[in-house]
Short mmCIF file of C-alpha atoms and ligand atoms in Angstrom, two decimals:
data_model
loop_
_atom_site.label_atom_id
_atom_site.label_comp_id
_atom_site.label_asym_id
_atom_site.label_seq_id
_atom_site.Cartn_x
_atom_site.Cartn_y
_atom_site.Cartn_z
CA UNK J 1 2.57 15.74 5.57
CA UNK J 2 -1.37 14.73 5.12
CA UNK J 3 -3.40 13.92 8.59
CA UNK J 4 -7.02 13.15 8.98
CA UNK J 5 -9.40 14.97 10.85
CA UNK J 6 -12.35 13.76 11.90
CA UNK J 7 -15.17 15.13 13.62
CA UNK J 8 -16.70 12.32 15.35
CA UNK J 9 -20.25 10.92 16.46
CA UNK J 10 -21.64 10.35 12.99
CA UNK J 11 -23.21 7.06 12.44
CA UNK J 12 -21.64 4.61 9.65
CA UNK J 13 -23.81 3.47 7.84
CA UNK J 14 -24.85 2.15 3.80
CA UNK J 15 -22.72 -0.20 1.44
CA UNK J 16 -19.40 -0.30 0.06
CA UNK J 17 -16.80 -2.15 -1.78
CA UNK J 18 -14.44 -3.83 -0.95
CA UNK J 19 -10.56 -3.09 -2.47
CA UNK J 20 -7.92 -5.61 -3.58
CA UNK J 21 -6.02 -7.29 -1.01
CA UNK J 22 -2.61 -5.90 -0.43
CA UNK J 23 -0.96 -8.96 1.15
CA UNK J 24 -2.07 -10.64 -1.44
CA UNK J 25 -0.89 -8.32 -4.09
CA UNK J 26 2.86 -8.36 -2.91
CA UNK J 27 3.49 -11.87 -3.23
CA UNK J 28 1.72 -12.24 -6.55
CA UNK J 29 3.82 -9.10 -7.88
CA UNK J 30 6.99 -10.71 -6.73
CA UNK J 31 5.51 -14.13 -8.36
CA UNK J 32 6.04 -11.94 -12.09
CA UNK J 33 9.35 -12.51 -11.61
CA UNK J 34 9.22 -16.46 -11.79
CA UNK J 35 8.75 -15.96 -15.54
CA UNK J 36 9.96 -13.51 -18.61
CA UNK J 37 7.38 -15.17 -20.69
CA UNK J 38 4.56 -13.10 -21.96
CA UNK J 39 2.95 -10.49 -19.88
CA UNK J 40 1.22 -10.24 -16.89
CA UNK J 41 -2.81 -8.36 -16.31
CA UNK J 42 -3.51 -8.25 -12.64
CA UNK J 43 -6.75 -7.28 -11.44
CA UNK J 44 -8.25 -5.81 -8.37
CA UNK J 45 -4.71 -4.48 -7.61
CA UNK J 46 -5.21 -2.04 -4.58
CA UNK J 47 -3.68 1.89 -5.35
CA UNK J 48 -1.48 2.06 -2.29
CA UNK J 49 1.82 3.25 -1.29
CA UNK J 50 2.99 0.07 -0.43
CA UNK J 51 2.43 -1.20 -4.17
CA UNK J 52 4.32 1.56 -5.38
CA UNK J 53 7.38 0.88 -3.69
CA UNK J 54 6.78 -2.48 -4.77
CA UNK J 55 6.58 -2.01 -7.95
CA UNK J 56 9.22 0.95 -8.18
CA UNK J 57 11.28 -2.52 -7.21
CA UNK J 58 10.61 -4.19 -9.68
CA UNK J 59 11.33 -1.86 -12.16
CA UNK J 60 14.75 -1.80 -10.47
CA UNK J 61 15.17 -4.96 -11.57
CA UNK J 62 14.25 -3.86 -14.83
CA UNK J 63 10.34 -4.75 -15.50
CA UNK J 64 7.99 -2.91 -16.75
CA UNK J 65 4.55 -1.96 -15.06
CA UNK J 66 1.37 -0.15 -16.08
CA UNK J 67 -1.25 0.67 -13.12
CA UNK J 68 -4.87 2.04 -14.14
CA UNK J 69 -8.27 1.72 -12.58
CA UNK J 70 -6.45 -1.39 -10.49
CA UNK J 71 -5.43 -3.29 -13.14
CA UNK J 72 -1.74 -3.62 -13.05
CA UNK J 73 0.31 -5.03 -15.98
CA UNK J 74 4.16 -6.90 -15.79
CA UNK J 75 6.87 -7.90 -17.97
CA UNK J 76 9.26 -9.47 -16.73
CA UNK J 77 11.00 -10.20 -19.90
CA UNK J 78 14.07 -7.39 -19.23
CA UNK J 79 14.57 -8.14 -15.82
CA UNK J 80 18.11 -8.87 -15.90
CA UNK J 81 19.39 -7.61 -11.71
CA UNK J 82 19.09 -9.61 -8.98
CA UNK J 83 19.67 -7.17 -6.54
CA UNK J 84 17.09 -5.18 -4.26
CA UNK J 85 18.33 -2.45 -3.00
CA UNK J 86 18.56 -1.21 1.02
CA UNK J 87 16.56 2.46 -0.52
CA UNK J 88 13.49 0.53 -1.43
CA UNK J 89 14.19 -2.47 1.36
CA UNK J 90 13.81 -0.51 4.47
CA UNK J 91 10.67 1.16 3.00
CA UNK J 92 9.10 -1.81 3.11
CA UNK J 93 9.64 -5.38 4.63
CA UNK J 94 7.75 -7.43 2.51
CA UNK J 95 10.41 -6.74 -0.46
CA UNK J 96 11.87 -9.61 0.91
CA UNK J 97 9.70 -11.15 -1.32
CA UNK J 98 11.81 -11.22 -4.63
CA UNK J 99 14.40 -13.77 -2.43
CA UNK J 100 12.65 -17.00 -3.80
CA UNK J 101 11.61 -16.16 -7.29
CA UNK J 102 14.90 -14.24 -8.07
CA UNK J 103 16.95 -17.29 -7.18
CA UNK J 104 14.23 -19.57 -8.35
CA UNK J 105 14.74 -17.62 -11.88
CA UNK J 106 18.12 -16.81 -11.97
CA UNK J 107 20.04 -19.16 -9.34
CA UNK J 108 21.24 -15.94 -7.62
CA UNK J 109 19.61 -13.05 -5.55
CA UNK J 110 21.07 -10.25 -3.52
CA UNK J 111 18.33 -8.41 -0.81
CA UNK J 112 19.58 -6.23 1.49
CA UNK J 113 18.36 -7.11 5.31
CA UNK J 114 15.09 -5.28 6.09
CA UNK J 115 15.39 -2.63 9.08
CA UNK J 116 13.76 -2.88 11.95
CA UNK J 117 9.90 -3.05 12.74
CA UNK J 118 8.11 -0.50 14.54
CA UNK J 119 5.69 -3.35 16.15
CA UNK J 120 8.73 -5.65 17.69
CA UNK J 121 11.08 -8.06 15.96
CA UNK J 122 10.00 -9.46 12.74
CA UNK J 123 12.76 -11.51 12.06
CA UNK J 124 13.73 -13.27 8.50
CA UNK J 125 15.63 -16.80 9.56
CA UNK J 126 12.79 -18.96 8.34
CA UNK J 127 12.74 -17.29 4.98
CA UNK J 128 16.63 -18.07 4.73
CA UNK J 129 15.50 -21.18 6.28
CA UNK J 130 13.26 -22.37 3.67
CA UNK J 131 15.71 -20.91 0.74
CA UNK J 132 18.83 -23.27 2.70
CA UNK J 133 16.50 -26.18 2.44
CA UNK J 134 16.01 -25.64 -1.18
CA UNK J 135 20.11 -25.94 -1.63
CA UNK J 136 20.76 -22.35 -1.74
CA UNK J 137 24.32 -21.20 -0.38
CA UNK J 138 23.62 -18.35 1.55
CA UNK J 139 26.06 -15.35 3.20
CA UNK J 140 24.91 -12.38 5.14
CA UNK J 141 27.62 -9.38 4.48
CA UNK J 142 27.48 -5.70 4.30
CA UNK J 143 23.75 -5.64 5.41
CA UNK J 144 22.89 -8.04 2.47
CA UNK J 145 21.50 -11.47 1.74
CA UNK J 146 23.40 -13.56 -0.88
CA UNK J 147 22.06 -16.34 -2.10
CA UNK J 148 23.37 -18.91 -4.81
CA UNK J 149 21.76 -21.68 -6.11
CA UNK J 150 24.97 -24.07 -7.35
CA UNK J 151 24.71 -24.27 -10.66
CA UNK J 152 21.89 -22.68 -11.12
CA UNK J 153 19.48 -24.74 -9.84
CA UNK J 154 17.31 -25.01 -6.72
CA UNK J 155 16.31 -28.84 -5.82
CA UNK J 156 13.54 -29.96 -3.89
CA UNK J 157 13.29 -30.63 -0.37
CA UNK J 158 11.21 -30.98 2.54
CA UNK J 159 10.97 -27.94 4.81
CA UNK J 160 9.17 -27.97 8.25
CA UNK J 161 8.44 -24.81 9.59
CA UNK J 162 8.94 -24.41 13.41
CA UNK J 163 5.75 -21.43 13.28
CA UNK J 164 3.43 -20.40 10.80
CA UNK J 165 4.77 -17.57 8.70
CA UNK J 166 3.10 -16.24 5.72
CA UNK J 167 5.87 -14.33 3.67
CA UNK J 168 8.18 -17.48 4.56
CA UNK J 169 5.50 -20.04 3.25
CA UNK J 170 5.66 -17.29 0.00
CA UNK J 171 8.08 -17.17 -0.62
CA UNK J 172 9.10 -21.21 -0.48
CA UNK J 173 6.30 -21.64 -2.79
CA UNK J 174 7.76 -19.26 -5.19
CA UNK J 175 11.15 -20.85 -4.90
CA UNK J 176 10.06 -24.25 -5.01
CA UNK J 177 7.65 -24.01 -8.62
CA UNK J 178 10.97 -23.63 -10.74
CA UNK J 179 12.72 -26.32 -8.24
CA UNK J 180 14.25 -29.53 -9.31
CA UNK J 181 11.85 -32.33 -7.96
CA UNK J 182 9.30 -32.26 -5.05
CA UNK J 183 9.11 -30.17 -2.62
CA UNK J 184 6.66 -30.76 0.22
CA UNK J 185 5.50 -28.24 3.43
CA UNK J 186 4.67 -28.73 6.42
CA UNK J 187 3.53 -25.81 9.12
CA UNK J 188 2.59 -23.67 5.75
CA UNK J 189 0.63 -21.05 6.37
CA UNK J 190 -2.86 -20.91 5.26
CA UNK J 191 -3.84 -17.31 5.25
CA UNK J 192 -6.13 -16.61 2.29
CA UNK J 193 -3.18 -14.79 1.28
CA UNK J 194 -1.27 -17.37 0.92
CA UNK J 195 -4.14 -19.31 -0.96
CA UNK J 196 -4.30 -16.73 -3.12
CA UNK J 197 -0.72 -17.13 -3.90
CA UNK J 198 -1.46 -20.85 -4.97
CA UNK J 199 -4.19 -20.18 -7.15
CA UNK J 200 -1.96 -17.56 -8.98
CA UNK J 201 1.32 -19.72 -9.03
CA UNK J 202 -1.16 -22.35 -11.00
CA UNK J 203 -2.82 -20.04 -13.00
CA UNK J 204 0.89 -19.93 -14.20
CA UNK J 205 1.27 -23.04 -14.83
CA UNK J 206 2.86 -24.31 -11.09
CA UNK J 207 1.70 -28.13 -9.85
CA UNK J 208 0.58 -27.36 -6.34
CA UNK J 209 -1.41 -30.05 -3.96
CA UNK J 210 -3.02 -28.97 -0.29
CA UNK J 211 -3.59 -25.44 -1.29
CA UNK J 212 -5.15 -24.17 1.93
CA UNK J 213 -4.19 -26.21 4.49
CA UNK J 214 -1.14 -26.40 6.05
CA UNK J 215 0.81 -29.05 4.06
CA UNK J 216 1.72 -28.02 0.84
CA UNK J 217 3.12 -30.15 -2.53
CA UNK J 218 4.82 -28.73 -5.10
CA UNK J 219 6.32 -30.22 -7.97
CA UNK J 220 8.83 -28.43 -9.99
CA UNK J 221 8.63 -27.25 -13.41
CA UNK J 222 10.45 -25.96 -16.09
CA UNK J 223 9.13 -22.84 -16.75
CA UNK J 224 6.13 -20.66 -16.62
CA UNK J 225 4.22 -18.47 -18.21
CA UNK J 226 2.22 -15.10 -17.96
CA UNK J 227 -1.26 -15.30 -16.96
CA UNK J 228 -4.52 -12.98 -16.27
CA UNK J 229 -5.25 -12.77 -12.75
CA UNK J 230 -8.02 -11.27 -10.12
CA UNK J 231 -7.13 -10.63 -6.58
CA UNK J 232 -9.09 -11.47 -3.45
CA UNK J 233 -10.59 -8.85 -1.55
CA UNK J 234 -8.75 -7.44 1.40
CA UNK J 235 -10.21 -8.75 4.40
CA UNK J 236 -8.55 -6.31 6.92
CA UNK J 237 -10.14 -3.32 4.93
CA UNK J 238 -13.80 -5.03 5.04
CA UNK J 239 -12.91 -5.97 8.73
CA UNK J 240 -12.39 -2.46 9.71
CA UNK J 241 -14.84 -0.72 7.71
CA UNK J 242 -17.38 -3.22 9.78
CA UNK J 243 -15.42 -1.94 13.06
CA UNK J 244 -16.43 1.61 11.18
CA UNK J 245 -20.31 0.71 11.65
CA UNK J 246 -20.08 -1.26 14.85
CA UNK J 247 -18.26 1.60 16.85
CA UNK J 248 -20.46 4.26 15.88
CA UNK J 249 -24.22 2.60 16.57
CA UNK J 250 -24.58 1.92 12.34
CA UNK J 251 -25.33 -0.83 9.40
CA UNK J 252 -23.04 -1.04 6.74
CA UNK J 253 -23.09 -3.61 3.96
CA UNK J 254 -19.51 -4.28 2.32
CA UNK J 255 -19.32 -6.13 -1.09
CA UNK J 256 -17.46 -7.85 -3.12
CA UNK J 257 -15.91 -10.39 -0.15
CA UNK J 258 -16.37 -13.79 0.44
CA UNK J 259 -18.00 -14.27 3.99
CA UNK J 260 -15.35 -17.42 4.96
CA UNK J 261 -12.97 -15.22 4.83
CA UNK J 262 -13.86 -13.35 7.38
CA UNK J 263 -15.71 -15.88 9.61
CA UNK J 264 -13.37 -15.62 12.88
CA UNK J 265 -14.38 -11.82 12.88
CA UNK J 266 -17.46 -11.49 12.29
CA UNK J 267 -17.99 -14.49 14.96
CA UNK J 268 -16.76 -11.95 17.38
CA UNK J 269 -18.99 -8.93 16.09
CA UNK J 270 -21.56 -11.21 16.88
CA UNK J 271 -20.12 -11.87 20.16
CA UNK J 272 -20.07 -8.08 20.93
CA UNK J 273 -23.96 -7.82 20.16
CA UNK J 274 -24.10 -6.87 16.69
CA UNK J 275 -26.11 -8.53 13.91
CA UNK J 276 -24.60 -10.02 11.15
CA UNK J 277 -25.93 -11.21 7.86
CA UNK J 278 -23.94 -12.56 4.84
CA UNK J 279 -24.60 -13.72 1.34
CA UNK J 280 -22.38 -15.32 -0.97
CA UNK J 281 -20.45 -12.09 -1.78
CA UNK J 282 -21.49 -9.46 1.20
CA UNK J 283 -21.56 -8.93 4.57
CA UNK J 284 -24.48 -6.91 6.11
CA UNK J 285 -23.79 -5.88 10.16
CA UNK J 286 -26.08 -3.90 12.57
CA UNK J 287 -25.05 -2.55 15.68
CA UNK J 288 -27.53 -2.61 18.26
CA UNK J 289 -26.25 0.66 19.47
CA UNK J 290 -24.80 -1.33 22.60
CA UNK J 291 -21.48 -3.52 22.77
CA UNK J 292 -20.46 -6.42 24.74
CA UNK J 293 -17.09 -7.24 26.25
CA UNK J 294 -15.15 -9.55 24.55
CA UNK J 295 -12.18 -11.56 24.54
CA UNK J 296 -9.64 -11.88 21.48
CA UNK J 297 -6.54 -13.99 20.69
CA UNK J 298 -4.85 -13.14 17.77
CA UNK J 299 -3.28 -16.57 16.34
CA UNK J 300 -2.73 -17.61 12.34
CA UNK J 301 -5.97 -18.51 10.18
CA UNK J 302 -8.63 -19.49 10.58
CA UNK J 303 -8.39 -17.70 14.10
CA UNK J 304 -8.60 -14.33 14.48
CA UNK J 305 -5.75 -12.18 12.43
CA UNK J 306 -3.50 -9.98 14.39
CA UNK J 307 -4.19 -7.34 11.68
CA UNK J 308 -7.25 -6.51 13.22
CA UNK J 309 -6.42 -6.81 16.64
CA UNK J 310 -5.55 -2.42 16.78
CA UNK J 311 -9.04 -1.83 15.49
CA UNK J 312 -10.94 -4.57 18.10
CA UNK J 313 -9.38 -2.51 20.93
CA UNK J 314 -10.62 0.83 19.55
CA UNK J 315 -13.70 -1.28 19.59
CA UNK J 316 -13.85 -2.88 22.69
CA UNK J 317 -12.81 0.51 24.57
CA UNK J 318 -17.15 1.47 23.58
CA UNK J 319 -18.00 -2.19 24.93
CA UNK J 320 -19.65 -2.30 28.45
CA UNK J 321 -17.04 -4.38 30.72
CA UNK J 322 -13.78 -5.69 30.59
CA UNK J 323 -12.11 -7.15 27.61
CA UNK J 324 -8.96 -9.40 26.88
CA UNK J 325 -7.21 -9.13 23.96
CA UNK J 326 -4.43 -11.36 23.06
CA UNK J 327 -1.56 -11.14 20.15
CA UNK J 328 0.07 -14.27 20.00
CA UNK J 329 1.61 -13.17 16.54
CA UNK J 330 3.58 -10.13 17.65
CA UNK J 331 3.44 -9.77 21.47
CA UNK J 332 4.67 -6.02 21.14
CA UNK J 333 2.20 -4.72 18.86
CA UNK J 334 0.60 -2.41 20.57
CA UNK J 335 1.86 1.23 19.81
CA UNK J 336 -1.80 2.25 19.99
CA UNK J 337 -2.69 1.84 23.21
CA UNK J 338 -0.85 5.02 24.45
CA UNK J 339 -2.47 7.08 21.62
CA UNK J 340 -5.91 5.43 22.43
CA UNK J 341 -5.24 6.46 26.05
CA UNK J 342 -4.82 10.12 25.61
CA UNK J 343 -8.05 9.93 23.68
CA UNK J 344 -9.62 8.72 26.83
CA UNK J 345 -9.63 4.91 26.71
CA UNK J 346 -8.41 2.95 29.53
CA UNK J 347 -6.33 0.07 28.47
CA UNK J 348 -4.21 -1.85 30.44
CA UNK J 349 -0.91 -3.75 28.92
CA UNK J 350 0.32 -6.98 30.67
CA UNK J 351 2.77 -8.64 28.83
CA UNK J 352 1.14 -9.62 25.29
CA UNK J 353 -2.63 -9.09 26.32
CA UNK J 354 -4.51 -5.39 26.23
CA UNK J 355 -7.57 -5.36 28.91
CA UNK J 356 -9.57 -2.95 27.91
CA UNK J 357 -12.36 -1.47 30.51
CA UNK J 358 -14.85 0.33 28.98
CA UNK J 359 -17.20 2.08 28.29
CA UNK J 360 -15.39 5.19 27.71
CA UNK J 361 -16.12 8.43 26.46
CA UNK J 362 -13.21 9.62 24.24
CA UNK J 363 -12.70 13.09 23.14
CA UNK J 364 -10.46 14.17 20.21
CA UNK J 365 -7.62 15.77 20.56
CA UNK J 366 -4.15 14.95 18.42
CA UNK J 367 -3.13 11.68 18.20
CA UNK J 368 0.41 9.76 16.24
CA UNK J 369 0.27 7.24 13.84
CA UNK J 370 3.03 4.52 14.16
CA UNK J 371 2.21 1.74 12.06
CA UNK J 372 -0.43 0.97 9.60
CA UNK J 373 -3.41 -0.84 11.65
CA UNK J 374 -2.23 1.50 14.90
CA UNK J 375 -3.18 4.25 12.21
CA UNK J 376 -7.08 2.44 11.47
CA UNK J 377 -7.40 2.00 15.43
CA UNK J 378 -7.17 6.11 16.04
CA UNK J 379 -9.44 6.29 12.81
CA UNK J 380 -12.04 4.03 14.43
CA UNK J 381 -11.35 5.62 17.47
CA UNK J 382 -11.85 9.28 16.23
CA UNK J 383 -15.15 8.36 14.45
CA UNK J 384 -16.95 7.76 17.85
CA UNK J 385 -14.99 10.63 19.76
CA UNK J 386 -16.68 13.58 21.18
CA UNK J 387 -14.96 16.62 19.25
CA UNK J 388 -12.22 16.75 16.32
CA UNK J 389 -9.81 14.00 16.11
CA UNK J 390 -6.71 14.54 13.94
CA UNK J 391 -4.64 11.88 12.87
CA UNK J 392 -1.06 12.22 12.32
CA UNK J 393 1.42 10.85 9.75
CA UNK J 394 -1.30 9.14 7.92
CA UNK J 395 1.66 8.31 5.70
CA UNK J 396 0.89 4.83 7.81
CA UNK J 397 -2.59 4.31 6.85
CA UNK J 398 -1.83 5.25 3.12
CA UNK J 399 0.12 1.85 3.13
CA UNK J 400 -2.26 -0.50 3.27
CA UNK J 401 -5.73 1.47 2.90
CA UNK J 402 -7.45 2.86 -0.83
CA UNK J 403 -8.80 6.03 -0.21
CA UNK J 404 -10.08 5.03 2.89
CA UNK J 405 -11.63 8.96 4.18
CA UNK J 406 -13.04 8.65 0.49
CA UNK J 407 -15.13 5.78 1.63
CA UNK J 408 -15.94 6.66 5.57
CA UNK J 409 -17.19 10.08 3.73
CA UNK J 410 -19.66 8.29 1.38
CA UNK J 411 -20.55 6.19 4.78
CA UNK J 412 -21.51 9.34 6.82
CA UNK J 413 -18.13 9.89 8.40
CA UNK J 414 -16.98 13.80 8.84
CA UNK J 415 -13.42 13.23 7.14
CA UNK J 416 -11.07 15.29 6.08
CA UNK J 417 -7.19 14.98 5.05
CA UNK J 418 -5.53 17.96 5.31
CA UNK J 419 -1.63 18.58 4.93
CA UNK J 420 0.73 20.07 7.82
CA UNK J 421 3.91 20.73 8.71
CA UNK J 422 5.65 18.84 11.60
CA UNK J 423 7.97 20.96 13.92
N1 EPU K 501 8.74 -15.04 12.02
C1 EPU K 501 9.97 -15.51 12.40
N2 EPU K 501 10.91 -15.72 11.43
C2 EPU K 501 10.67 -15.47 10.12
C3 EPU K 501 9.40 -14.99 9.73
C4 EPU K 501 8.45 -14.77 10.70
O1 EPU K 501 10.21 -15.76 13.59
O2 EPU K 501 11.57 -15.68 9.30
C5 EPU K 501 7.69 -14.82 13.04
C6 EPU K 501 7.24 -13.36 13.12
O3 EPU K 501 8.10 -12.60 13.96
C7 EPU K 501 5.85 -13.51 13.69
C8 EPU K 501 5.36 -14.82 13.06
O4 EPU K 501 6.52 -15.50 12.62
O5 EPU K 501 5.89 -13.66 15.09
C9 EPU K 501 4.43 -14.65 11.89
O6 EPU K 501 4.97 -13.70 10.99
P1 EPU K 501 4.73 -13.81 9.41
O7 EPU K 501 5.97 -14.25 8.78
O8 EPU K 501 3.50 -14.61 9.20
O9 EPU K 501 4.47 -12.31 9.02
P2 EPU K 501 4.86 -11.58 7.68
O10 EPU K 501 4.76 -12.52 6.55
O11 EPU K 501 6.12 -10.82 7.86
C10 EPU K 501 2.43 -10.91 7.04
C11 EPU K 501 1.69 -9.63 6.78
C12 EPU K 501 1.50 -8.87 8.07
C13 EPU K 501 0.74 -9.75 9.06
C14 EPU K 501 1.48 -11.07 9.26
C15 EPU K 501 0.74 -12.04 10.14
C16 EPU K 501 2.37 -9.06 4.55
C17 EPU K 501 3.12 -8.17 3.64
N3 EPU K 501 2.45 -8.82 5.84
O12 EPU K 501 3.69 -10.53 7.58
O13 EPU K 501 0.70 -7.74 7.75
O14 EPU K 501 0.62 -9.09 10.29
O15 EPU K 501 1.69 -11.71 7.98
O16 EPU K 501 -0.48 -12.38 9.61
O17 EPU K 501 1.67 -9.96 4.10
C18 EPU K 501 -0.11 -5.55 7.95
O18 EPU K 501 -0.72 -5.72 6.88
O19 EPU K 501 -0.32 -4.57 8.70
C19 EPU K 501 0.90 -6.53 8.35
C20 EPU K 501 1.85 -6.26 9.24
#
């Protein structure tokens, strides 16, 4: 198994890029399967382990994939099973994906039930929800979903989600662009993920009204075709690799993003003391050296995301005073508060909300991964740690993060992955 090891108290500082989003990039993978018409170039794809298993999915299903220098091409043409298997489900929820554009395409679809979570439930009734709506019969046996479209054919509807949920807005939209008739929205999520999703779904020739706010229109075609596509930037990365400068007294400049994005953030960096500059395409902070309590609800966009909230308590536990930080998304994620802890921190848990008194000198020492933005917390953590840090199973953080020591490294960071055995 790899871990990290970090030697900390090295300031962060220079510019980087940022990578391809991978929320993003698993609905718009899934989308390939709308279609077998033509294939697919997708740009900006992040190299991660979750695209892998995604894409060792879809050849399952029997399309093909190329993957160089992030460009990722699909055909779809062959695909000819409906079924996603519980080996590649339970590696990774967001296969739940191929529901809608496997019964979109072929009026049937069979998805074994994702496990559980380690953060707390993440249940899928408003996927099945959305799919029922859409006039899907749908049976739950032998730890699998089965859904049938009668004859064929989903119809268009109107579907009202009770909460925002981005893989259940998804993966409506991608049911509801081969649909018979109108389908409208309401409660969609808005995440630029989801956005991104929209301007994809067109680029394939879908008819979608309201993209980015939270009623959506879509009217139902007949087909759709292959297109050329470039993914947004992933906004979690550029979030923590500002958390990177911020925690360790440094200036970092990260390209390729686009400021708005990020805006609910980088309103709170501010908020903590540190400078922030952007241009159309960059975003340039300065830590003052000195951080500032402050408090954080996690909600959906624009407000601040809960994949970030793990890294703002690494953050906050360097800020001078108490701070409160809220997930109203998942009220159990917070695996790495223990592991912060031990480090040194002292974080408090009551109920959904972290308060985190600091400042606190941490020292390094060996510390578990659980989950993937747990995993970027005990980075951020380590970086500002007296001592060697090591980081455990980064399996977690090779999920959702490109070569991330490869880019603390060129920012200053003492980074190393190194492989181990676990008793
Ligand atoms: N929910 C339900 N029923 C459902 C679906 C969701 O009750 O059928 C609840 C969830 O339990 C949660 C809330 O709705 O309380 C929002 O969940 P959402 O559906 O939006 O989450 P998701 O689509 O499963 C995506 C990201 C997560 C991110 C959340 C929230 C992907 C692949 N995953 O998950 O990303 O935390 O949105 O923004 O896009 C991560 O990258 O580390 C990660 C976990």
């Amino acid at each position: 198994m790899d871990k990290l090891v970090i030697r900390g108290g090295r300031r962060i500082s220079g510019s980087v890029t940022a990578s391809g989003s991978k929320n993003s990039s698993l609905p718009i993978i899934a989308s390939t399967l709308l279609t077998g018409n033509g294939t697919f170039t997708l740009h900006r794809i992040p190299d991660l382990k979750d695209i892998k298993t995604f894409t060792q999915l879809l050849h399952h299903l029997g399309a093909e994939t190329t993957f160089a220098d992030n460009t990722l091409k699909v055909t779809t043409d062959k695909v000819t099973s409906i079924l996603a298997p519980y080996e590649l489900v339970k590696k990774m929820r967001a296969s739940i994906y191929v529901l809608g554009p496997l019964l979109a395409r072929f009026g049937h679809a069979r998805v074994s039930l994702p496990g559980g979570c380690a953060f707390g439930p993440r249940p899928i009734d408003l996927h099945l929800m959305a799919m029922e709506k859409l006039g899907a019969q749908i049976t739950i046996e032998t730890g699998f979903i089965d859904a049938v479209a009668p004859n064929g054919k989903l119809h268009g509807a109107h579907i009202d989600f009770p909460i925002s949920s981005v893989g259940a807005t998804g993966n409506a939209l991608m049911a509801a662009v081969l649909a018979e008739g109108t389908t409208t929205i309401s409660n969609a999520a808005a995440e630029p993920e989801i956005v991104t999703l929209c301007k994809f779904l067109i680029a394939m020739g879908a008819s979608i009204k309201g993209t980015g706010t939270t009623e959506l229109e879509i009217e139902g075609c007949q087909s759709l075709n292959a297109t050329e596509f470039h993914n947004v930037f992933d906004r979690i990365e550029a979030g923590t690799l500002l958390a990177a400068a911020a925690i360790t007294g440094g200036e970092i400049t990260v390209n390729g993003v686009e400021p708005e994005q990020l805006k609910s953030v980088l309103k709170k960096f501010v908020h903590a003391g540190c400078s922030v500059e952007t241009t159309k395409n960059s975003v340039t902070l300065k830590s003052s050296g000195k951080l500032l309590p402050t408090n954080i609800t996690a909600k959906p966009y624009p407000a601040f995301p809960t994949d970030m909230q793990a890294q703002w308590i690494a953050l906050m536990t360097q800020a001078e005073g108490t701070s409160h930080i809220t997930d109203k998304i998942y009220h159990e994620r917070f695996n790495h508060i223990p592991e912060l802890n031990r480090l040194g921190a002292n974080i408090e848990i009551r109920k959904n909300q972290a308060l985190v008194h600091g400042p606190k000198t941490l020292s390094g020492t060996k510390v578990m991964s659980t989950d993937l933005r747990a995993s970027a917390s005990l980075v951020l953590a380590g970086l500002v740690a007296d001592g060697t840090t090591e980081v455990l199973r980064v399996y977690h953080l090779d999920r959702g993060y490109e070569k991330i020591e490869v880019k603390l490294k060129s920012l200053g960071a003492d980074i190393n992955r190194e492989t181990y055995k676990e008793f």
